[in-house]
PDB file of C-alpha atoms in Angstrom:
ATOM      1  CA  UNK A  24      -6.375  28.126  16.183  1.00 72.00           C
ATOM      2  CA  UNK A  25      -7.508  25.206  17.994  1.00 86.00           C
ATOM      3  CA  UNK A  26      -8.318  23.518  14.817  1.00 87.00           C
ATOM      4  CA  UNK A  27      -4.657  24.007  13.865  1.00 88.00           C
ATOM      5  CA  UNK A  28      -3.794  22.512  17.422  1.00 89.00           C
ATOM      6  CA  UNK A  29      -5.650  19.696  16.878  1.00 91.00           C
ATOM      7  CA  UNK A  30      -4.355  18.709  13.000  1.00 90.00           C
ATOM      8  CA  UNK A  31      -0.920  17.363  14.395  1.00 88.00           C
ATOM      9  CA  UNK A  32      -2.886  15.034  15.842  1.00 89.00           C
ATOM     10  CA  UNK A  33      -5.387  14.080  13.025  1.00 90.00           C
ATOM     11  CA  UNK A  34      -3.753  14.639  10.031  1.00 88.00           C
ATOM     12  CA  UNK A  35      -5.908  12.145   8.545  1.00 89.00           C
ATOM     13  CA  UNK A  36      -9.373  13.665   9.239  1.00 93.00           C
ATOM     14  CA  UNK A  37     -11.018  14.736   6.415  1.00 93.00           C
ATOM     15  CA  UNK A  38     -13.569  16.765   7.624  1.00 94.00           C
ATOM     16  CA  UNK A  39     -11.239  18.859  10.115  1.00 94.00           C
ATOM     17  CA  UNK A  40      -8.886  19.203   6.541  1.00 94.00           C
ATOM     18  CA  UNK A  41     -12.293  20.428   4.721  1.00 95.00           C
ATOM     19  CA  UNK A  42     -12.806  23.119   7.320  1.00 95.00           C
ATOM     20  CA  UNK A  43      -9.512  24.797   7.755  1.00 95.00           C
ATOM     21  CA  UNK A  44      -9.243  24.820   3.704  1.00 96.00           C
ATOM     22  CA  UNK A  45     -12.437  26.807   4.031  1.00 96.00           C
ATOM     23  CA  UNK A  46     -10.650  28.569   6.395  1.00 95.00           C
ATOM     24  CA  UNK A  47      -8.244  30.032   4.619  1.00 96.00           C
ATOM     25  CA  UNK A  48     -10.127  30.781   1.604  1.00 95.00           C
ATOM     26  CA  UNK A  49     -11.708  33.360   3.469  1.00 94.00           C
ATOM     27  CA  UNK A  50      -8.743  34.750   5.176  1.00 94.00           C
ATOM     28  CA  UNK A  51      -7.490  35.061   1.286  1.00 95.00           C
ATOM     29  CA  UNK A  52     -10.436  36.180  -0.115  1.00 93.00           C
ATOM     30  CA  UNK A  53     -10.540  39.169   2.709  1.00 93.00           C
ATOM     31  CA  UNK A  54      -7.238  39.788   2.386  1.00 90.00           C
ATOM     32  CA  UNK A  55      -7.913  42.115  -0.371  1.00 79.00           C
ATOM     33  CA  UNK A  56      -9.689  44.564   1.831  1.00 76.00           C
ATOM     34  CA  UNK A  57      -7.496  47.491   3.346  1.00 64.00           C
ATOM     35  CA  UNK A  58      -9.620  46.459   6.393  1.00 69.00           C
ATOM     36  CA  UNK A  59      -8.482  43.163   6.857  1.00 74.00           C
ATOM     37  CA  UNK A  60      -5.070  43.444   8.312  1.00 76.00           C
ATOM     38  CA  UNK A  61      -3.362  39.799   9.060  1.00 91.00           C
ATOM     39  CA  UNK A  62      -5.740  37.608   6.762  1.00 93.00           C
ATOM     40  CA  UNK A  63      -3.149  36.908   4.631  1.00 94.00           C
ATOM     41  CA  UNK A  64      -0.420  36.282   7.293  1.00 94.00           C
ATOM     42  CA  UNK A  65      -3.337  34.096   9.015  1.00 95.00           C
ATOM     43  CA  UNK A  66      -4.068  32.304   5.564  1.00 96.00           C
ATOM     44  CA  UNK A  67      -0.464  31.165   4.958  1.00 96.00           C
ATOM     45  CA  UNK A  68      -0.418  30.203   8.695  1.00 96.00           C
ATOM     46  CA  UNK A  69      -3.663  27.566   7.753  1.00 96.00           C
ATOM     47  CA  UNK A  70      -2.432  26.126   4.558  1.00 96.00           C
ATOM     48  CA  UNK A  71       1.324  25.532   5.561  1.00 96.00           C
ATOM     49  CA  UNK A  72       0.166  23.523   8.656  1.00 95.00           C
ATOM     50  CA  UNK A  73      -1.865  21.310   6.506  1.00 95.00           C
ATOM     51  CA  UNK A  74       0.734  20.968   3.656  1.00 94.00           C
ATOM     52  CA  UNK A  75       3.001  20.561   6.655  1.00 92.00           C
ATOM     53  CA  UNK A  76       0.948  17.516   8.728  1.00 92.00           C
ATOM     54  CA  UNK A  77      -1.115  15.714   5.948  1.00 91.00           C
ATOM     55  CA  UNK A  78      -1.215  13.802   2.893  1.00 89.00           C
ATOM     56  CA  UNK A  79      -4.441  14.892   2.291  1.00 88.00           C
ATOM     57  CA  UNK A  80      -3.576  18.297   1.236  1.00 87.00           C
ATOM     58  CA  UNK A  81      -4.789  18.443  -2.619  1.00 91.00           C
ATOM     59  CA  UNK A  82      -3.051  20.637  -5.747  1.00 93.00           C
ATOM     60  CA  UNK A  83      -5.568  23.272  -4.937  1.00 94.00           C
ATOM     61  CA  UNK A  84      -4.410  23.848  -1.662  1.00 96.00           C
ATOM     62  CA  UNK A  85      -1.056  23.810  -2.956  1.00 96.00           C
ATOM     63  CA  UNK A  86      -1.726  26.490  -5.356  1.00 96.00           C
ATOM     64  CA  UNK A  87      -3.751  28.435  -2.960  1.00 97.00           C
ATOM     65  CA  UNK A  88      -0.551  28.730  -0.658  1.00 97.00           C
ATOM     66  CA  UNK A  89       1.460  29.658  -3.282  1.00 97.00           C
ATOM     67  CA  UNK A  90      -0.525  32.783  -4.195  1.00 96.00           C
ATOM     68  CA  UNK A  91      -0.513  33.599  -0.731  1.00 96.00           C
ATOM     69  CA  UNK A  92       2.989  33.562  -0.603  1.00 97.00           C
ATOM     70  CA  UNK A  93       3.712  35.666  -3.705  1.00 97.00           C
ATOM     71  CA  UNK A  94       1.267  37.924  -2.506  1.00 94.00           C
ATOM     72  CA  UNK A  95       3.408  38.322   0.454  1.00 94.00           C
ATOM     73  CA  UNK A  96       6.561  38.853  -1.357  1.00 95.00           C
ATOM     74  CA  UNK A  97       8.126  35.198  -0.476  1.00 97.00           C
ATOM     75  CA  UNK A  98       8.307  33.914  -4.601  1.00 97.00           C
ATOM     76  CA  UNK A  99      11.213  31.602  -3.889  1.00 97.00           C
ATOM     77  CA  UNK A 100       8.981  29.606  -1.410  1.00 97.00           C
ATOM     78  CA  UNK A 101       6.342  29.695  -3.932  1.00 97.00           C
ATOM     79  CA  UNK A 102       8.348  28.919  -6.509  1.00 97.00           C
ATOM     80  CA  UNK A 103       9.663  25.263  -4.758  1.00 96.00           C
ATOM     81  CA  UNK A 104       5.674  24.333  -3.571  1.00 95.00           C
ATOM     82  CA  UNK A 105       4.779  25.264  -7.652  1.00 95.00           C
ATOM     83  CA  UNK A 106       7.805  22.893  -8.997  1.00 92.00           C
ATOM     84  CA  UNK A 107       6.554  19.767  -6.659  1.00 89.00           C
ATOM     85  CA  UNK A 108       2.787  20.031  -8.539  1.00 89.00           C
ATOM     86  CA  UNK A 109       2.804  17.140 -10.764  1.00 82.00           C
ATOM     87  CA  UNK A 110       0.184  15.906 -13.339  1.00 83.00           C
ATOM     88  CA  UNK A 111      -1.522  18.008 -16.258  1.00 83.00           C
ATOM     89  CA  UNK A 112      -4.854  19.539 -16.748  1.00 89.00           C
ATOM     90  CA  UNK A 113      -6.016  22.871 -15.036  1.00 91.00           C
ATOM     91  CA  UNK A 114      -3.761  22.819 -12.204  1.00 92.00           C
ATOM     92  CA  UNK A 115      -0.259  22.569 -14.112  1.00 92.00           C
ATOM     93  CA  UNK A 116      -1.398  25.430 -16.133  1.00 94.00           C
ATOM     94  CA  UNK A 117      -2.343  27.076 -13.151  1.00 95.00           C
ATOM     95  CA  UNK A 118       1.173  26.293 -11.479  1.00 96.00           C
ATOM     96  CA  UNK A 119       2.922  27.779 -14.672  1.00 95.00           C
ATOM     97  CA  UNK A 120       0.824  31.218 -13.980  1.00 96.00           C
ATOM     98  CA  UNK A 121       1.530  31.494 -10.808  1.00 97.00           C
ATOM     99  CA  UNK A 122       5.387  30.332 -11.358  1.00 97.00           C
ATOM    100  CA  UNK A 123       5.948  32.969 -14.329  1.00 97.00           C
ATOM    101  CA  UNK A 124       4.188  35.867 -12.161  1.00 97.00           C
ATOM    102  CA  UNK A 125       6.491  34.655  -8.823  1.00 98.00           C
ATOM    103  CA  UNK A 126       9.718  34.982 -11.491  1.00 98.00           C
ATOM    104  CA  UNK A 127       8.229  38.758 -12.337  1.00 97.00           C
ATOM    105  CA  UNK A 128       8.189  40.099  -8.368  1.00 96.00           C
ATOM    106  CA  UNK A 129      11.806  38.069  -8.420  1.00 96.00           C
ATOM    107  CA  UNK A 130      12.675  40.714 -11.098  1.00 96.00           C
ATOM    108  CA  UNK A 131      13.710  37.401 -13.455  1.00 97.00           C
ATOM    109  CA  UNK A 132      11.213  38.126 -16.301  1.00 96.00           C
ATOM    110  CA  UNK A 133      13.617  36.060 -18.822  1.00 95.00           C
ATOM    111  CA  UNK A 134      12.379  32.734 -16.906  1.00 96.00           C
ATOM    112  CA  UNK A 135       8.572  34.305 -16.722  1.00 97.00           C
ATOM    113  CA  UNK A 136       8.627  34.639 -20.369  1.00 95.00           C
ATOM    114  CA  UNK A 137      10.329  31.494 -20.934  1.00 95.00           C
ATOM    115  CA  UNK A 138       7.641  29.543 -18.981  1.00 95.00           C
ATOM    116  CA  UNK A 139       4.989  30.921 -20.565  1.00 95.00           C
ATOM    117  CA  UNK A 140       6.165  30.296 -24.008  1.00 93.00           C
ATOM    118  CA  UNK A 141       6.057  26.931 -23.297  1.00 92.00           C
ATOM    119  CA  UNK A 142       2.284  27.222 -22.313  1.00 92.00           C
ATOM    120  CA  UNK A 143       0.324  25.105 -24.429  1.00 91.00           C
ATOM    121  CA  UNK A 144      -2.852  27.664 -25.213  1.00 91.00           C
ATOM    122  CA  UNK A 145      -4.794  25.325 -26.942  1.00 92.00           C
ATOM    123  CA  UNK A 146      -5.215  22.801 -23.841  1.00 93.00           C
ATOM    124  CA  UNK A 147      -8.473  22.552 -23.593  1.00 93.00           C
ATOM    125  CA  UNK A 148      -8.564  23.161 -19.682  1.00 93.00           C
ATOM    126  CA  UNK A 149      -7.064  26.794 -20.574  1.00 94.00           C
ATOM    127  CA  UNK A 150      -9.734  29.153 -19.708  1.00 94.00           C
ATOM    128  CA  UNK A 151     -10.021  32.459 -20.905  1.00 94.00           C
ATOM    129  CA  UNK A 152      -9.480  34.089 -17.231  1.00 95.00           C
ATOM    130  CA  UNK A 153      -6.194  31.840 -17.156  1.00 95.00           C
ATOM    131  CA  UNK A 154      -5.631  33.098 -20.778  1.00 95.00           C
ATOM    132  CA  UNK A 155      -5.358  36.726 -20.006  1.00 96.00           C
ATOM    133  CA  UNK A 156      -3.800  36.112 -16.853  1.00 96.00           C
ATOM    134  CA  UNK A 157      -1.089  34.359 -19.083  1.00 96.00           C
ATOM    135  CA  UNK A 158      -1.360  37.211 -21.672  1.00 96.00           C
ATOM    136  CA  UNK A 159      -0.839  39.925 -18.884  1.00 97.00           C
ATOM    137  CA  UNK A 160       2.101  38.253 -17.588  1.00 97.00           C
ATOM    138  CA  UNK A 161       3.649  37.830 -21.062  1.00 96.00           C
ATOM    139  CA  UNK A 162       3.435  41.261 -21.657  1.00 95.00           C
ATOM    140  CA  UNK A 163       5.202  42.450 -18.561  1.00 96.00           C
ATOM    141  CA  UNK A 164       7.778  40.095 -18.726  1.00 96.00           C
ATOM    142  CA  UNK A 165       8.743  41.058 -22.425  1.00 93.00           C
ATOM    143  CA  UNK A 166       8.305  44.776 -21.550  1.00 92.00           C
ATOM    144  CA  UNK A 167      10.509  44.419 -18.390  1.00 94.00           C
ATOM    145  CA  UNK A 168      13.364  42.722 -20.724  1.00 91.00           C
ATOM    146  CA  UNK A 169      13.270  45.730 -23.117  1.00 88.00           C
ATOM    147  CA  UNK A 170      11.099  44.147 -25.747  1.00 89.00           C
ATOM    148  CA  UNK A 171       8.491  46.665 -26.413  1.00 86.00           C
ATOM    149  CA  UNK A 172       7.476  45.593 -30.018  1.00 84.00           C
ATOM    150  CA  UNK A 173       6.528  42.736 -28.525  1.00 89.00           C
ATOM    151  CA  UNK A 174       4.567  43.305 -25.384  1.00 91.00           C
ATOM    152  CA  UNK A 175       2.653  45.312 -27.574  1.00 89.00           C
ATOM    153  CA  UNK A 176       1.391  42.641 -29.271  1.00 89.00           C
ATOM    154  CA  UNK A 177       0.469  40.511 -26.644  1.00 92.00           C
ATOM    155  CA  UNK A 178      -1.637  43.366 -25.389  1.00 93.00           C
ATOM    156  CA  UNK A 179      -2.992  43.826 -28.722  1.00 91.00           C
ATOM    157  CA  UNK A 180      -4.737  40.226 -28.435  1.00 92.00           C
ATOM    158  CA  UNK A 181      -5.647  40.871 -24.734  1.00 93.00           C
ATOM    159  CA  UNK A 182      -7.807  44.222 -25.378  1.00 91.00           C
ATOM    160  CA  UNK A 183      -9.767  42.693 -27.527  1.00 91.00           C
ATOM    161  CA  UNK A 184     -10.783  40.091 -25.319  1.00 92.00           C
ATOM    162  CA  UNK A 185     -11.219  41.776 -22.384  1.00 94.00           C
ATOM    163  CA  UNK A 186     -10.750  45.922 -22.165  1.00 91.00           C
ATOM    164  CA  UNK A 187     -11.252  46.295 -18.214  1.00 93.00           C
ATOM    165  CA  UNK A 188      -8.710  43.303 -17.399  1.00 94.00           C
ATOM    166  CA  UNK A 189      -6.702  45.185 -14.635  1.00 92.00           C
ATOM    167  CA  UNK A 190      -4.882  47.829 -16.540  1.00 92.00           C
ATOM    168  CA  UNK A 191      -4.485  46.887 -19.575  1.00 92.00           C
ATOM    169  CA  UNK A 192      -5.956  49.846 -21.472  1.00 91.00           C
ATOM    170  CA  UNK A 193      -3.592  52.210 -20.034  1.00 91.00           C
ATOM    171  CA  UNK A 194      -0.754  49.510 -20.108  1.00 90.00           C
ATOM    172  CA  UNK A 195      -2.087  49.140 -23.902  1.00 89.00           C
ATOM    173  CA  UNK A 196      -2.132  53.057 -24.417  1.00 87.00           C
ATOM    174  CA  UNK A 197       1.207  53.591 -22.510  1.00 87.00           C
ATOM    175  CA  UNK A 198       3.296  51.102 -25.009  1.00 84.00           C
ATOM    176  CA  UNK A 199       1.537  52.351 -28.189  1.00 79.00           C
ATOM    177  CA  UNK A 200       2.982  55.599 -27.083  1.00 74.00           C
ATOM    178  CA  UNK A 201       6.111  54.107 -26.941  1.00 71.00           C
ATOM    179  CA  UNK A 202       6.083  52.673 -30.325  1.00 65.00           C
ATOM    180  CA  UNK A 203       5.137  55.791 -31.777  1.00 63.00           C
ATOM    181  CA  UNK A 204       8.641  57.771 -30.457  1.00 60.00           C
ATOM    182  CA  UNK A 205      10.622  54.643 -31.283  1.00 60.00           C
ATOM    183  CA  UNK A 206       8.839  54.452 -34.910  1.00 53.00           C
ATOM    184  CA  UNK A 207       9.836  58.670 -35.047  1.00 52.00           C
ATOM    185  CA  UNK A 208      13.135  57.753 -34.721  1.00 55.00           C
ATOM    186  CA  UNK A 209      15.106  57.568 -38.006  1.00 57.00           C
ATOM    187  CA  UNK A 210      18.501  55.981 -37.187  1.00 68.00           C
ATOM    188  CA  UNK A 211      22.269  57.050 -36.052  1.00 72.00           C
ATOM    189  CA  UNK A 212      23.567  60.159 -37.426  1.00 78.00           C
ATOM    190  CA  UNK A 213      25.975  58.700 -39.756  1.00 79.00           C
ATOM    191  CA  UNK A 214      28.624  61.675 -37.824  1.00 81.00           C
ATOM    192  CA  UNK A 215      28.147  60.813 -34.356  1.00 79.00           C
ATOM    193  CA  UNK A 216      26.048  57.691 -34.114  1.00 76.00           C
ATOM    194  CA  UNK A 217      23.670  59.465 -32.223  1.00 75.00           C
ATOM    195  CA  UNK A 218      19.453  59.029 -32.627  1.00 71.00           C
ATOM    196  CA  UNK A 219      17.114  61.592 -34.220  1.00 68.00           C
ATOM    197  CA  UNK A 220      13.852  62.119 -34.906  1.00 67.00           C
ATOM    198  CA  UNK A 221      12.675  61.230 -38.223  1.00 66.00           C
ATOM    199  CA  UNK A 222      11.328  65.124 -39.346  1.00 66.00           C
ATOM    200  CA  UNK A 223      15.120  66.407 -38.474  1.00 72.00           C
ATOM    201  CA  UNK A 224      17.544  67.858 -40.934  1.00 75.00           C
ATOM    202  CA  UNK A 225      20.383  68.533 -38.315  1.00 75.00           C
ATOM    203  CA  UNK A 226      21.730  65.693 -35.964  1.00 76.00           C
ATOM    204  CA  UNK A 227      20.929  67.372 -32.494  1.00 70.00           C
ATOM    205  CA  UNK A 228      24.056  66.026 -30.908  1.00 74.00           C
ATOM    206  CA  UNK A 229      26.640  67.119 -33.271  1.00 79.00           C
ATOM    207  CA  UNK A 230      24.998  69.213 -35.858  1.00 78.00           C
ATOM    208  CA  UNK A 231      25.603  67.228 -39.013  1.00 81.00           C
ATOM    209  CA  UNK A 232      23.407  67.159 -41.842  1.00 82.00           C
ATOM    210  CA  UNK A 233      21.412  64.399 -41.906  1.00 75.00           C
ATOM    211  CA  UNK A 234      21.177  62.228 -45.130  1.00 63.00           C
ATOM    212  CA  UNK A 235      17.746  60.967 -46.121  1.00 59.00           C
ATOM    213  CA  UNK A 236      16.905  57.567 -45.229  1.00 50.00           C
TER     214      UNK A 236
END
């Protein structure tokens, strides 16, 4: 606290900068622990008061805050400090994770998806933790809009490259269930309109024969 007293004051010093970054890297990294009630809150405090009072704040610290933030359920201020990064390399992909996931806890996963189709995955500062982290994201977005088929896919590709990412097996195993009832389904009852199964010989909302498909 008294080194946050004291950056008003110095915004310029790099060394007191250094130290408070350090700062709340830990209260972040802790923040994870069911122990560690207020690191997070106490992280955000740190990194806004040096976006806040110097020009020597970097992209990291930046993107640092900003996964604070959507940790703590604030996207939209994430969202604005993610916009204002500028320039390319690992950072900017970095921003566009962290934008598309802020979109997903705004319950927008249209614009999630939409950023990270324009993710260029052959950049050669995409690493494979950002890739599945990009993968992941895809996956929920496109499942969240409806688009099964699809998520699937995306999973597909992530499995193989990593099985114990998060949850993807049962994510994985969860929408190839899925795909199996929609692939049992053989169309409208040509009476009613109404879905069946493809092993039926009655519609099961009106009773009409089925024709074969």
């Amino acid at each position: 606290s008294v080194f946050l007293m004291i950056l008003p004051h110095h915004p310029n010093n790099v060394e007191l900068v250094k130290t408070l970054m350090e700062a709340a890297q830990t209260h972040f990294d802790a923040s994870e622990s069911t122990q560690a009630a207020g690191r997070l809150d106490r992280a955000v405090e740190i990194l806004r008061t040096i976006v806040g009072h110097t020009f020597l704040d970097t992209r990291e610290t930046r993107l640092l805050l900003a996964r604070s933030l959507i940790k703590k359920g604030l996207a939209d201020e994430a969202i604005a400090i993610l916009q204002a990064i500028e320039g390319g390399g690992y950072p900017r992909i970095r921003a566009q994770s962290l934008t598309a996931e802020a979109f997903i806890r705004k319950n927008q996963p249209a614009l999630a998806a939409d950023i990270i189709s324009k993710v260029n995955f052959d950049d050669p500062n995409m690493t494979d933790d950002l890739r599945k982290q990009m993968w992941y994201l895809q996956a929920e977005a496109m499942e969240a809009q409806g688009l099964v088929e699809g998520a699937a896919e995306i999973l597909d590709k992530l499995i193989l490259l990593d099985i114990k990412y998060r949850d993807v097996k049962d994510r994985h195993e969860r929408l190839a269930g899925v795909k199996r009832r929609t692939a049992a389904v053989q169309g409208s009852c040509p009476a009613c309109g109404k879905p069946n199964l493809a092993e039926s010989r009655y519609c099961a909302s009106c009773g009409s024969t089925l024709q074969p498909s």
